[in-house]
PDB file of C-alpha atoms in Angstrom:
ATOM      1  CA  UNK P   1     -99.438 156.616  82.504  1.00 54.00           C
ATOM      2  CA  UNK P   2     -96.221 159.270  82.116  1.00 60.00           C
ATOM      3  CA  UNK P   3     -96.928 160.634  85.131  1.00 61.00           C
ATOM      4  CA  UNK P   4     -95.295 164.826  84.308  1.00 78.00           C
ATOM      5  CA  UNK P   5     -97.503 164.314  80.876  1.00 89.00           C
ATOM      6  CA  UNK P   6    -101.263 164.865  80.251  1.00 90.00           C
ATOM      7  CA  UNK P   7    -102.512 161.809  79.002  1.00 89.00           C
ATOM      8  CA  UNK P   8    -102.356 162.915  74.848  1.00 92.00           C
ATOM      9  CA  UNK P   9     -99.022 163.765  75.402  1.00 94.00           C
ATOM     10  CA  UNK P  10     -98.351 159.980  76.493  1.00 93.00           C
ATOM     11  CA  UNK P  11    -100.651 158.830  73.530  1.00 94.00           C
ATOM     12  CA  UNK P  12     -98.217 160.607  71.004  1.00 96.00           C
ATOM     13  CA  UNK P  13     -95.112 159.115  71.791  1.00 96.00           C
ATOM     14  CA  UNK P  14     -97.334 155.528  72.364  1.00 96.00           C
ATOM     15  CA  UNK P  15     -98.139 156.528  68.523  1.00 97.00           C
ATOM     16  CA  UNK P  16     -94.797 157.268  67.764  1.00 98.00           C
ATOM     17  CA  UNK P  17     -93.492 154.044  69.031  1.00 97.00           C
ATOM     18  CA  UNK P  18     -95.473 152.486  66.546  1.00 96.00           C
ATOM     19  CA  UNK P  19     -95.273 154.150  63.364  1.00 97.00           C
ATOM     20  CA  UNK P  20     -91.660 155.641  64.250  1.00 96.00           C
ATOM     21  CA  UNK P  21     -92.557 158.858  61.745  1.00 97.00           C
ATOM     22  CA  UNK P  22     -95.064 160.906  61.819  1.00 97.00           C
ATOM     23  CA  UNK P  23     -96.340 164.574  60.473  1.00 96.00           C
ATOM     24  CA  UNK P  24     -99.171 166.061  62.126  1.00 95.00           C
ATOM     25  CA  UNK P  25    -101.552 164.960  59.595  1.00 96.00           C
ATOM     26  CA  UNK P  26    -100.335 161.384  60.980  1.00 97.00           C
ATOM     27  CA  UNK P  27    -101.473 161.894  64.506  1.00 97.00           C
ATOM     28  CA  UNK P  28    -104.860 163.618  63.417  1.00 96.00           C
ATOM     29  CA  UNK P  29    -105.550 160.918  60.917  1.00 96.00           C
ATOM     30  CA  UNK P  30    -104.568 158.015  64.258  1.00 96.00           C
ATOM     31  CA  UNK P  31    -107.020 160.165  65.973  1.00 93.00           C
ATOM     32  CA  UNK P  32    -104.597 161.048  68.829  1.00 92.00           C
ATOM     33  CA  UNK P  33    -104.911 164.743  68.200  1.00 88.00           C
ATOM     34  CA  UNK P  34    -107.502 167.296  66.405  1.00 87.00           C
ATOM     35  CA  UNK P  35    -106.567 169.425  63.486  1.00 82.00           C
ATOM     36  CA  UNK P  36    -106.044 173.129  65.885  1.00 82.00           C
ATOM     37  CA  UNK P  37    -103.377 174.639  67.799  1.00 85.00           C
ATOM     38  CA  UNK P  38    -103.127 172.407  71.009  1.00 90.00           C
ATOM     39  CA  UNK P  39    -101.594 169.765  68.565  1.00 94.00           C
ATOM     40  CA  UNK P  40     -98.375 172.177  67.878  1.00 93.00           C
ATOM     41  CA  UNK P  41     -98.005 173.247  71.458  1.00 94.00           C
ATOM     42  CA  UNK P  42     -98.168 169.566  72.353  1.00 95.00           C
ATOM     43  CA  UNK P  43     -95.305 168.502  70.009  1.00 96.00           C
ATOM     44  CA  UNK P  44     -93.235 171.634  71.085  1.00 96.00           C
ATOM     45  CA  UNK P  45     -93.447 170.477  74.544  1.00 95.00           C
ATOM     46  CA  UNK P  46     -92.669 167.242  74.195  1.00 96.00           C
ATOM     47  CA  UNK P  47     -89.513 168.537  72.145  1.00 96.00           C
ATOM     48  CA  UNK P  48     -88.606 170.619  74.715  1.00 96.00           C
ATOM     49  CA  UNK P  49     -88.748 167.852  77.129  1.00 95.00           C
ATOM     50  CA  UNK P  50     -85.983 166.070  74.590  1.00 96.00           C
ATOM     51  CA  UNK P  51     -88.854 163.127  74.145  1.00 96.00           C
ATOM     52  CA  UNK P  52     -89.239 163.536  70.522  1.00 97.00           C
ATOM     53  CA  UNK P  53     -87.616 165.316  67.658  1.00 95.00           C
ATOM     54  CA  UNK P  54     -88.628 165.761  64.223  1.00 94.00           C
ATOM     55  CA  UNK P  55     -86.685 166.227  60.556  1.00 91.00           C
ATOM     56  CA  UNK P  56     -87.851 169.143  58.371  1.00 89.00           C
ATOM     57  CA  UNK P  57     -87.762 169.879  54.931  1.00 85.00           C
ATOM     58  CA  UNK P  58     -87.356 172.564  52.265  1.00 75.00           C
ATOM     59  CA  UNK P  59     -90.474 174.045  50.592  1.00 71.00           C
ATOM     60  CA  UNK P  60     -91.279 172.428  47.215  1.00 67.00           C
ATOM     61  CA  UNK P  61     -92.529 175.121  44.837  1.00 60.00           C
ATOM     62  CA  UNK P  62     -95.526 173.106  43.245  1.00 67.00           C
ATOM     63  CA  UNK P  63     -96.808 171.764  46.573  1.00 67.00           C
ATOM     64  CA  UNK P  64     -95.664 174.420  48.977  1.00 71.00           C
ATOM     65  CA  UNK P  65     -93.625 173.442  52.575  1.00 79.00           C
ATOM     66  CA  UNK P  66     -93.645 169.477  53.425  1.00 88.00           C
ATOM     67  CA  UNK P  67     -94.892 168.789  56.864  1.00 93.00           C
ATOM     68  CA  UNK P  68     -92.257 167.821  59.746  1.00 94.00           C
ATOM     69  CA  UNK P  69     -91.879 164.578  60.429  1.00 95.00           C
ATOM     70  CA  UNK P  70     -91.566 163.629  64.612  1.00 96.00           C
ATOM     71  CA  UNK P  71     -90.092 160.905  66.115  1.00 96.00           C
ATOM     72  CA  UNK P  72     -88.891 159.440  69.354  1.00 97.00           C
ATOM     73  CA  UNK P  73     -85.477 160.358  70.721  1.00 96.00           C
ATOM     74  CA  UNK P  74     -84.102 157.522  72.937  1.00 95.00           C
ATOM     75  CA  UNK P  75     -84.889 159.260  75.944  1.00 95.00           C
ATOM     76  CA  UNK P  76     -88.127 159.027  74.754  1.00 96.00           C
ATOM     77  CA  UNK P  77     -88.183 155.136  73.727  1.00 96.00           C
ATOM     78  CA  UNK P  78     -86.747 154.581  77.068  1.00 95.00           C
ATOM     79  CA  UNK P  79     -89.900 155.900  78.839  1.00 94.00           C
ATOM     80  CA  UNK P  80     -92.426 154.471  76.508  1.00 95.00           C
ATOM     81  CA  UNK P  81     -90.662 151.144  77.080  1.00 95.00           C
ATOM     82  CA  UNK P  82     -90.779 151.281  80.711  1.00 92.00           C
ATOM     83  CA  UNK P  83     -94.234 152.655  80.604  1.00 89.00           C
ATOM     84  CA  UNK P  84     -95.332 150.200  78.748  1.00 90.00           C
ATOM     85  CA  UNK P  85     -93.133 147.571  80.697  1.00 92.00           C
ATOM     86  CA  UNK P  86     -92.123 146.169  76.986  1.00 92.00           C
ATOM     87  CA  UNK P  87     -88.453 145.825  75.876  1.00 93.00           C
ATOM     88  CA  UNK P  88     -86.608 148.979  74.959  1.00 93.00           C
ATOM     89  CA  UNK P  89     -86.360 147.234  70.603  1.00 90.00           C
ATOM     90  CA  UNK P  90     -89.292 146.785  70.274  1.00 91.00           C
ATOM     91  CA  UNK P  91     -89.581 150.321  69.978  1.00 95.00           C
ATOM     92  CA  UNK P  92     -89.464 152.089  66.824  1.00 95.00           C
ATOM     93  CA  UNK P  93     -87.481 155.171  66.755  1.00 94.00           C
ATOM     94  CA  UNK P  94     -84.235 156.623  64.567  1.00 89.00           C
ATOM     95  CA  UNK P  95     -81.020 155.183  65.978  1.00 76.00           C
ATOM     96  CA  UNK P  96     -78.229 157.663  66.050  1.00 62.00           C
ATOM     97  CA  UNK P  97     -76.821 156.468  62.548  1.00 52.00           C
ATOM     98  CA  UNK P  98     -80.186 157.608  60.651  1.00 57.00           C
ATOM     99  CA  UNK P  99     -79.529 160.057  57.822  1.00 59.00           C
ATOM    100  CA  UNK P 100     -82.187 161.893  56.760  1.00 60.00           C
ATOM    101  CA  UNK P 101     -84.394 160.857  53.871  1.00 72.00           C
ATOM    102  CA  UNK P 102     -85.518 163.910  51.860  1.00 71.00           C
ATOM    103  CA  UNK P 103     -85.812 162.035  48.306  1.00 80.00           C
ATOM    104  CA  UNK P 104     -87.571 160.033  50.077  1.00 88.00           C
ATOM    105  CA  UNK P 105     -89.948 162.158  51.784  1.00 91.00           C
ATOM    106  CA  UNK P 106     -93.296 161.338  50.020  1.00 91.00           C
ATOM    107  CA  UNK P 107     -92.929 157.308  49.937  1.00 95.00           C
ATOM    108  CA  UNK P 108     -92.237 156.974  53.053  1.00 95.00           C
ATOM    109  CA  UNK P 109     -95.046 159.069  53.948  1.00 96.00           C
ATOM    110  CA  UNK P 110     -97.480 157.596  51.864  1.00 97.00           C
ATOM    111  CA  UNK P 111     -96.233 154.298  53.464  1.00 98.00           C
ATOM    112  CA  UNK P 112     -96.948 155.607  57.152  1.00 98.00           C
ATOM    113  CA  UNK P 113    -100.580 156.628  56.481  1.00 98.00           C
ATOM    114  CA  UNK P 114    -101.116 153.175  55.051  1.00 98.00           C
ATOM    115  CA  UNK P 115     -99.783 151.742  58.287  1.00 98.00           C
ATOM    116  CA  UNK P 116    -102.181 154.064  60.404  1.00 98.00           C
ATOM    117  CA  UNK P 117    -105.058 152.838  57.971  1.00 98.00           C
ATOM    118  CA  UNK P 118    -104.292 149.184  58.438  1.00 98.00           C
ATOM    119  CA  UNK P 119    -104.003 148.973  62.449  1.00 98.00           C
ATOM    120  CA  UNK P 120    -107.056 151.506  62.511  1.00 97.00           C
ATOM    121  CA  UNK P 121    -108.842 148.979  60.283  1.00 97.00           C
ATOM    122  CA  UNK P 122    -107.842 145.839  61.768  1.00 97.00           C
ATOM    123  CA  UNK P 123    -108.484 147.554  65.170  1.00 96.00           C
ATOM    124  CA  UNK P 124    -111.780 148.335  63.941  1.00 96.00           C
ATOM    125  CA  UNK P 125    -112.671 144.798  63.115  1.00 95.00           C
ATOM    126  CA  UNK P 126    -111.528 143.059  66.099  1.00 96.00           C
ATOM    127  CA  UNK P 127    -108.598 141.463  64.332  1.00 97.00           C
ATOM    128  CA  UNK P 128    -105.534 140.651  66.293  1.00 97.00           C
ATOM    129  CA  UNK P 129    -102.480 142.447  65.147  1.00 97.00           C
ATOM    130  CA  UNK P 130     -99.706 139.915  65.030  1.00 97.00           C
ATOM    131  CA  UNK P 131     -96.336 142.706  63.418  1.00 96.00           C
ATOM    132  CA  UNK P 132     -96.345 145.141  60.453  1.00 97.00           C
ATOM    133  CA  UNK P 133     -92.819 145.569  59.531  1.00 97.00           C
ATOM    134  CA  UNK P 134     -91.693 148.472  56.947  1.00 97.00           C
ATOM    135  CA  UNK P 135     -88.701 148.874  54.797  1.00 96.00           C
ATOM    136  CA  UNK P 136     -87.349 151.521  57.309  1.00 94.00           C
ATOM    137  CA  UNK P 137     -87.247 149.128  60.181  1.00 93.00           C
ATOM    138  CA  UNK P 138     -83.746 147.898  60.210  1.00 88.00           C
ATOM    139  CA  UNK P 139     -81.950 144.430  61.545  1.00 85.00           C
ATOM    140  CA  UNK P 140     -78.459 144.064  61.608  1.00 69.00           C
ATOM    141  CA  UNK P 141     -75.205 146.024  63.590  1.00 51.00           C
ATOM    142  CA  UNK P 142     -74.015 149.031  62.753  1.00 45.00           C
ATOM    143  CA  UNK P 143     -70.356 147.750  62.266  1.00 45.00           C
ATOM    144  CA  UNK P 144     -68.529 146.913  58.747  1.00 43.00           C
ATOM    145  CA  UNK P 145     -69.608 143.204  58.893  1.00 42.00           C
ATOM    146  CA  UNK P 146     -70.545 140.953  55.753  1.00 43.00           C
ATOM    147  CA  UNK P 147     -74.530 141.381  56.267  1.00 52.00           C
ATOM    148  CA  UNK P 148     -74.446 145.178  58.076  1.00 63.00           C
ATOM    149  CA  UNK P 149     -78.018 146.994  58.094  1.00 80.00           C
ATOM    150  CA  UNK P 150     -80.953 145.574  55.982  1.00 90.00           C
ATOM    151  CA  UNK P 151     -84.472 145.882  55.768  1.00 94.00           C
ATOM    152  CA  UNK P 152     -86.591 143.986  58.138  1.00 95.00           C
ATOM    153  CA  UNK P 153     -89.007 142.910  55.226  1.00 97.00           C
ATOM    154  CA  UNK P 154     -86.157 141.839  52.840  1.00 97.00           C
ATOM    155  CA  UNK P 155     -86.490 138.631  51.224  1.00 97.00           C
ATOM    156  CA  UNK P 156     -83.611 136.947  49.695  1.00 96.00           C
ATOM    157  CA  UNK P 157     -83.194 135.612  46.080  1.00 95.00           C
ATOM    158  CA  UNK P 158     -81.805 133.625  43.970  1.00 92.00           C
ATOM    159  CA  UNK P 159     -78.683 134.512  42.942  1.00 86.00           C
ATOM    160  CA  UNK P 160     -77.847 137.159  45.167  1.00 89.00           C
ATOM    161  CA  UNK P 161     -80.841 139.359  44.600  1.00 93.00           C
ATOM    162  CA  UNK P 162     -83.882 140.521  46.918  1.00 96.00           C
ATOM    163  CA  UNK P 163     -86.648 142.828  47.538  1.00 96.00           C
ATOM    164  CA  UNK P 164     -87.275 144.249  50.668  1.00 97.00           C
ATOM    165  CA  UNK P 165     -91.386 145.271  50.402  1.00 98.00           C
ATOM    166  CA  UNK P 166     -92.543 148.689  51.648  1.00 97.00           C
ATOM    167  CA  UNK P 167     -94.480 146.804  54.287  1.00 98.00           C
ATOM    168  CA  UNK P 168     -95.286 143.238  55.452  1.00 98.00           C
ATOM    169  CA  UNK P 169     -98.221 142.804  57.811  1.00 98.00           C
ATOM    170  CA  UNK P 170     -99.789 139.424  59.391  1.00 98.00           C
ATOM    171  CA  UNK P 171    -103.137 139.392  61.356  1.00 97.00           C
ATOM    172  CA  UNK P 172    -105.594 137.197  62.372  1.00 96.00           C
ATOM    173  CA  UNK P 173    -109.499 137.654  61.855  1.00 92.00           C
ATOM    174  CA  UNK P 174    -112.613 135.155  60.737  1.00 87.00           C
ATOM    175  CA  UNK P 175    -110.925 132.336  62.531  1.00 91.00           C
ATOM    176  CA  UNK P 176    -108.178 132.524  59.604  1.00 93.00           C
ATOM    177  CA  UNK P 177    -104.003 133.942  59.544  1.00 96.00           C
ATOM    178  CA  UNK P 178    -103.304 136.613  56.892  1.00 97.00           C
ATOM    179  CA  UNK P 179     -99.729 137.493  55.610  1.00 98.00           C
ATOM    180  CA  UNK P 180     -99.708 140.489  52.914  1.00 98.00           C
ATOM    181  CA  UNK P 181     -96.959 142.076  51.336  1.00 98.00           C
ATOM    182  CA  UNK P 182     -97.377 145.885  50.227  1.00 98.00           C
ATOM    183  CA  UNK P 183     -95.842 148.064  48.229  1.00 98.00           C
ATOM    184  CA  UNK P 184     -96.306 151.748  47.761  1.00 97.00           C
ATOM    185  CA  UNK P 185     -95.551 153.554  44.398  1.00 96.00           C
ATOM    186  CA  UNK P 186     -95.087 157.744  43.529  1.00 90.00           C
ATOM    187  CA  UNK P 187     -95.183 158.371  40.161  1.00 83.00           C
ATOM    188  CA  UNK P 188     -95.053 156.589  37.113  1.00 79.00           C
ATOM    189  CA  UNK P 189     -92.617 154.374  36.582  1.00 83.00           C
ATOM    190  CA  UNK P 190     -94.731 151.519  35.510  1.00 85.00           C
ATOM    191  CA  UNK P 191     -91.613 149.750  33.879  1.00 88.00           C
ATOM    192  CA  UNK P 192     -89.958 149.747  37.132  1.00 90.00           C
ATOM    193  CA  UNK P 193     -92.770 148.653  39.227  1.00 94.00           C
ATOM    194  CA  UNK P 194     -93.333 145.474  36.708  1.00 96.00           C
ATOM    195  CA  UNK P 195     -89.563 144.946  37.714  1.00 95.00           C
ATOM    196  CA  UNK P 196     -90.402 144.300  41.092  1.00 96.00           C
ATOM    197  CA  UNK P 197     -93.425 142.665  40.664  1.00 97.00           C
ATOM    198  CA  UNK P 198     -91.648 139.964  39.144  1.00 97.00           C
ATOM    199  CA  UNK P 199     -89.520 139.708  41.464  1.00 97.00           C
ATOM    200  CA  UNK P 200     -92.043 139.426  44.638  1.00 98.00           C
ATOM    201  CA  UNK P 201     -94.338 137.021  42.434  1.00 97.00           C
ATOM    202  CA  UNK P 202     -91.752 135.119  42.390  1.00 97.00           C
ATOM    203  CA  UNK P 203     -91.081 135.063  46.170  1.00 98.00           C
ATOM    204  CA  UNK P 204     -94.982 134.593  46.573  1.00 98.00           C
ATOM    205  CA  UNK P 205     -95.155 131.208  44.785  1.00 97.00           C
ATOM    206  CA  UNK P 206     -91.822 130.229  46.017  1.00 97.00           C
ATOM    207  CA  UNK P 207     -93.456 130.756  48.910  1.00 97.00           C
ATOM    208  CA  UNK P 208     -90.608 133.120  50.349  1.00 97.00           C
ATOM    209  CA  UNK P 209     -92.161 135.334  53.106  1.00 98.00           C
ATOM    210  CA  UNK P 210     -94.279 132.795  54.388  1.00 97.00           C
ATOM    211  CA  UNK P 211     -90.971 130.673  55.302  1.00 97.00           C
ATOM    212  CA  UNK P 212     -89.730 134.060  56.748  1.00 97.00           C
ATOM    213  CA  UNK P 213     -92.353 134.527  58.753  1.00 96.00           C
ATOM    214  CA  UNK P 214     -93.441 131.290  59.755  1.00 95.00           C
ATOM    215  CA  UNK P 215     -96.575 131.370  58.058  1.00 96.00           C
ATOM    216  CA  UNK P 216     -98.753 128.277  57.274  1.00 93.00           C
ATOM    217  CA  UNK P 217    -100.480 129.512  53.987  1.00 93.00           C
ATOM    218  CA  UNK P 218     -98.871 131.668  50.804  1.00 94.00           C
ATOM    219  CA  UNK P 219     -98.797 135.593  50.932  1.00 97.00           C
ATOM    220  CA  UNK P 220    -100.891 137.599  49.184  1.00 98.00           C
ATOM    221  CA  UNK P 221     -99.672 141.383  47.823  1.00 98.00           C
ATOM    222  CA  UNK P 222    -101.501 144.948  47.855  1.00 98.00           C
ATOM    223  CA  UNK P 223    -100.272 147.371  45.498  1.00 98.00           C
ATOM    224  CA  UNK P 224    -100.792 150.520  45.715  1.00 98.00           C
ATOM    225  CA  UNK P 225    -100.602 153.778  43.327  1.00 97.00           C
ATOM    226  CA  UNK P 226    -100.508 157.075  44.319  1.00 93.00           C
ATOM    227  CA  UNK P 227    -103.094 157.831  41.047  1.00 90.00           C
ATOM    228  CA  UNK P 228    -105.833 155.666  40.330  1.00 91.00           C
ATOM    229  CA  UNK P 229    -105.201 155.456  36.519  1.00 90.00           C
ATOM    230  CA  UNK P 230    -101.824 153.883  36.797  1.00 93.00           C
ATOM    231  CA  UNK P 231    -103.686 150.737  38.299  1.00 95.00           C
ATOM    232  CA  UNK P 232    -105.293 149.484  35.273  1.00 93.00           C
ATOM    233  CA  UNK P 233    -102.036 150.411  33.530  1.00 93.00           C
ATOM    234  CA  UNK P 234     -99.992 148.391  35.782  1.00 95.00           C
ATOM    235  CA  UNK P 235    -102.542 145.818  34.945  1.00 95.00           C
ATOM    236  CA  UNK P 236    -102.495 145.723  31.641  1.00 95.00           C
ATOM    237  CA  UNK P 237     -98.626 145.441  31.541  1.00 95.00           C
ATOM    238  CA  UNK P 238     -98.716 142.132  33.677  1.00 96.00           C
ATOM    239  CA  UNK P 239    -100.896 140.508  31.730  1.00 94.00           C
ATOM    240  CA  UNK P 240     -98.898 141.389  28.714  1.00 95.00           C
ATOM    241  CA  UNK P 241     -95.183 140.346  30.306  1.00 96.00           C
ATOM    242  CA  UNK P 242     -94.149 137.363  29.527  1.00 96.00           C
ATOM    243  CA  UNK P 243     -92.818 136.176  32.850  1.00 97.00           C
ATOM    244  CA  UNK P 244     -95.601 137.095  35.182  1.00 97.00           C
ATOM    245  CA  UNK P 245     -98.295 135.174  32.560  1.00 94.00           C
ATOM    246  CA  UNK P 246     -96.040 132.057  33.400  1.00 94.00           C
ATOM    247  CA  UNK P 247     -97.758 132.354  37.175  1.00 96.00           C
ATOM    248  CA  UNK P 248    -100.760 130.167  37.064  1.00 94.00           C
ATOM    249  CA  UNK P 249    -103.384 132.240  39.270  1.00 94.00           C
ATOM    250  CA  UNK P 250    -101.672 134.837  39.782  1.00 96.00           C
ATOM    251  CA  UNK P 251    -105.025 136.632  39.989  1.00 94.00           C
ATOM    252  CA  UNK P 252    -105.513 135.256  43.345  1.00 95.00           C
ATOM    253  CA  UNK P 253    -102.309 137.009  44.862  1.00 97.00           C
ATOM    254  CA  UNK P 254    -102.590 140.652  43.663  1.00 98.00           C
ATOM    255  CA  UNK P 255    -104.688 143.375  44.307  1.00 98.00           C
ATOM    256  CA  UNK P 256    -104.638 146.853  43.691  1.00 98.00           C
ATOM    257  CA  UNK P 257    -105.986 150.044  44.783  1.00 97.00           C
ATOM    258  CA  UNK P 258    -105.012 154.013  45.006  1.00 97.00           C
ATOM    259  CA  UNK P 259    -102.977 155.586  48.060  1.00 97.00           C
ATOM    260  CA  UNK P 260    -105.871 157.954  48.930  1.00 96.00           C
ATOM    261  CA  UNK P 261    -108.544 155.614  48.834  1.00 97.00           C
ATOM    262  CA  UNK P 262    -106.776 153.242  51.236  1.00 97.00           C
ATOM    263  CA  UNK P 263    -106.236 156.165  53.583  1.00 95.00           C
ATOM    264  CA  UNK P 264    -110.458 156.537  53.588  1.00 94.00           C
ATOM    265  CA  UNK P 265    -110.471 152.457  54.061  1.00 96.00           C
ATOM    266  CA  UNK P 266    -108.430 149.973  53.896  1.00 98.00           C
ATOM    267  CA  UNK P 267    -110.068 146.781  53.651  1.00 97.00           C
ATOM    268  CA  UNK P 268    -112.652 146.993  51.037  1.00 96.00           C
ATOM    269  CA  UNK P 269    -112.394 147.374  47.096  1.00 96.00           C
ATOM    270  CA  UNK P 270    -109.496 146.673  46.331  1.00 98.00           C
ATOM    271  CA  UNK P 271    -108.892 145.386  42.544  1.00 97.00           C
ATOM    272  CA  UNK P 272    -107.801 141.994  41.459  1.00 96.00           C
ATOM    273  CA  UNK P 273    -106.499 141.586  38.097  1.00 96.00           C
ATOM    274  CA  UNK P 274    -109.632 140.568  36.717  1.00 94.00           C
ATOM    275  CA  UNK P 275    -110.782 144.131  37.392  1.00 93.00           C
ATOM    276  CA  UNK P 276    -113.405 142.942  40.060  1.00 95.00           C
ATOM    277  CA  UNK P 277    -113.317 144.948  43.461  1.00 95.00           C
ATOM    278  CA  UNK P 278    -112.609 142.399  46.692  1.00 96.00           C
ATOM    279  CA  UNK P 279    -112.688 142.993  50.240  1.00 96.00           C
ATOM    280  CA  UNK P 280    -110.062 141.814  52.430  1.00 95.00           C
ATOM    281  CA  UNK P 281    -112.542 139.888  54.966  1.00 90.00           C
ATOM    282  CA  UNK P 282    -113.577 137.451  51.648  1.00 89.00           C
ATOM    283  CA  UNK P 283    -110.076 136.491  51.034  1.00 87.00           C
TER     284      UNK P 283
END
């Protein structure tokens, strides 16, 4: 396709383009590369070829160094884009006002390998991919304006307030058009995380991303933990908070499951609030 690159080196920035970040344990987990040492002196030429760069980070004492994270320079976009004959934004790479995210390092992450898992899934099942936006996409100019930069997946509130999910992904399989909104949670704030859930119930049976996104039917939501016993937690605090029991079947819209068990497979078993396991394909 590139025609100065061997034909994985093309396949890495194709992945890049879509997920934007990745660590190496990204592109052996998309199964463009194996875990051994042609997948380092394939990301060190494509550096030195300016087509990617990457952010690194400090070591952390409990879990040792945190991988690099790649992405596509413009150069880089540019060629994929032509490549690919597909216009230049709608590739996903770091514009040139992108700070770095270090405290944010292990969420956004987490949030990539659930992206991989999804289109890997979906891919898997013959579904047709319609967008998977993230919080880290952005819409909006760079100059002082009244709106500036924002989320792609924010949805707007009443009185002046939004969330902006981790992810928001649409596909179509089984003859039927699926809109989910996910979100992605490190450690254990459970009071915070029933904060938001309010606030994206609300925008579920208000029927907020569907408008958004043009989509005939309501939204459902995946939540996930990064340990499996904050899910029943998290679980037990919505059905004891006052404002999400107001939802009538609000069972039907949630479903939960743990970061690493969505990285092994994505569409079955996740857990309603009833504490029954349900596959994606049934809903």
């Amino acid at each position: 396709m590139i025609d100065y690159l061997t034909p994985q080196q093309a396949n890495f920035l194709i992945a890049l383009s879509k997920f934007k970040y990745m660590s190496r344990s990204h592109f052996v987990a998309y199964e463009v590369a194996k875990k051994n040492p042609s997948l380092q002196n394939n990301l060190t030429i494509l550096r030195e070829k300016k087509l990617i760069n990457r952010y690194s980070f400090a070591t952390v004492p409990t879990k040792g160094r945190m991988e690099d994270l790649y992405f596509l320079t413009e150069k880089g976009a540019k060629i994929v884009a032509e490549n690919l004959d597909i216009p230049l934004d709608s590739i996903r790479y770091p514009n040139r006002s992108t700070t770095e995210f270090k405290n944010d390092y292990n969420h956004r992450v987490a949030t990539v390998s659930t992206m991989i898992s999804f289109v890997l899934w979906a891919e898997n099942q013959g579904y047709e991919i319609d967008f998977f936006d993230t919080y880290y996409d952005k819409v909006g100019s760079q100059r002082k304006s009244e709106t500036g930069v924002q989320s792609k997946t924010r949805l707007d509130l009443p009185n002046q307030t939004n969330i902006s999910p981790d992810a928001i992904i649409k596909y179509d399989g089984n003859d039927k058009s699926y809109l989910f909104c996910i979100e992605v949670y490190n450690g254990k704030d459970t009071k915070r995380v029933i904060e938001q859930l309010r606030k994206l119930s609300y925008a579920t049976f208000e029927g907020i991303p569907s408008k958004k996104y043009d989509h005939p039917k309501g939204n459902r939501n995946l939540i996930l933990f990064e340990h499996e016993s904050y899910i029943q937690a998290t679980i037990d605090r919505i059905k004891q908070d006052p404002y999400l029991s107001q939802f009538e079947g609000l069972e039907r819209f949630f479903y939960f499951k743990s970061i690493e068990a969505v990285k092994n497979d994505f569409g079955r078993s996740w857990r309603d609030l009833e504490g029954k396991n349900r596959d994606l394909m049934e809903l």
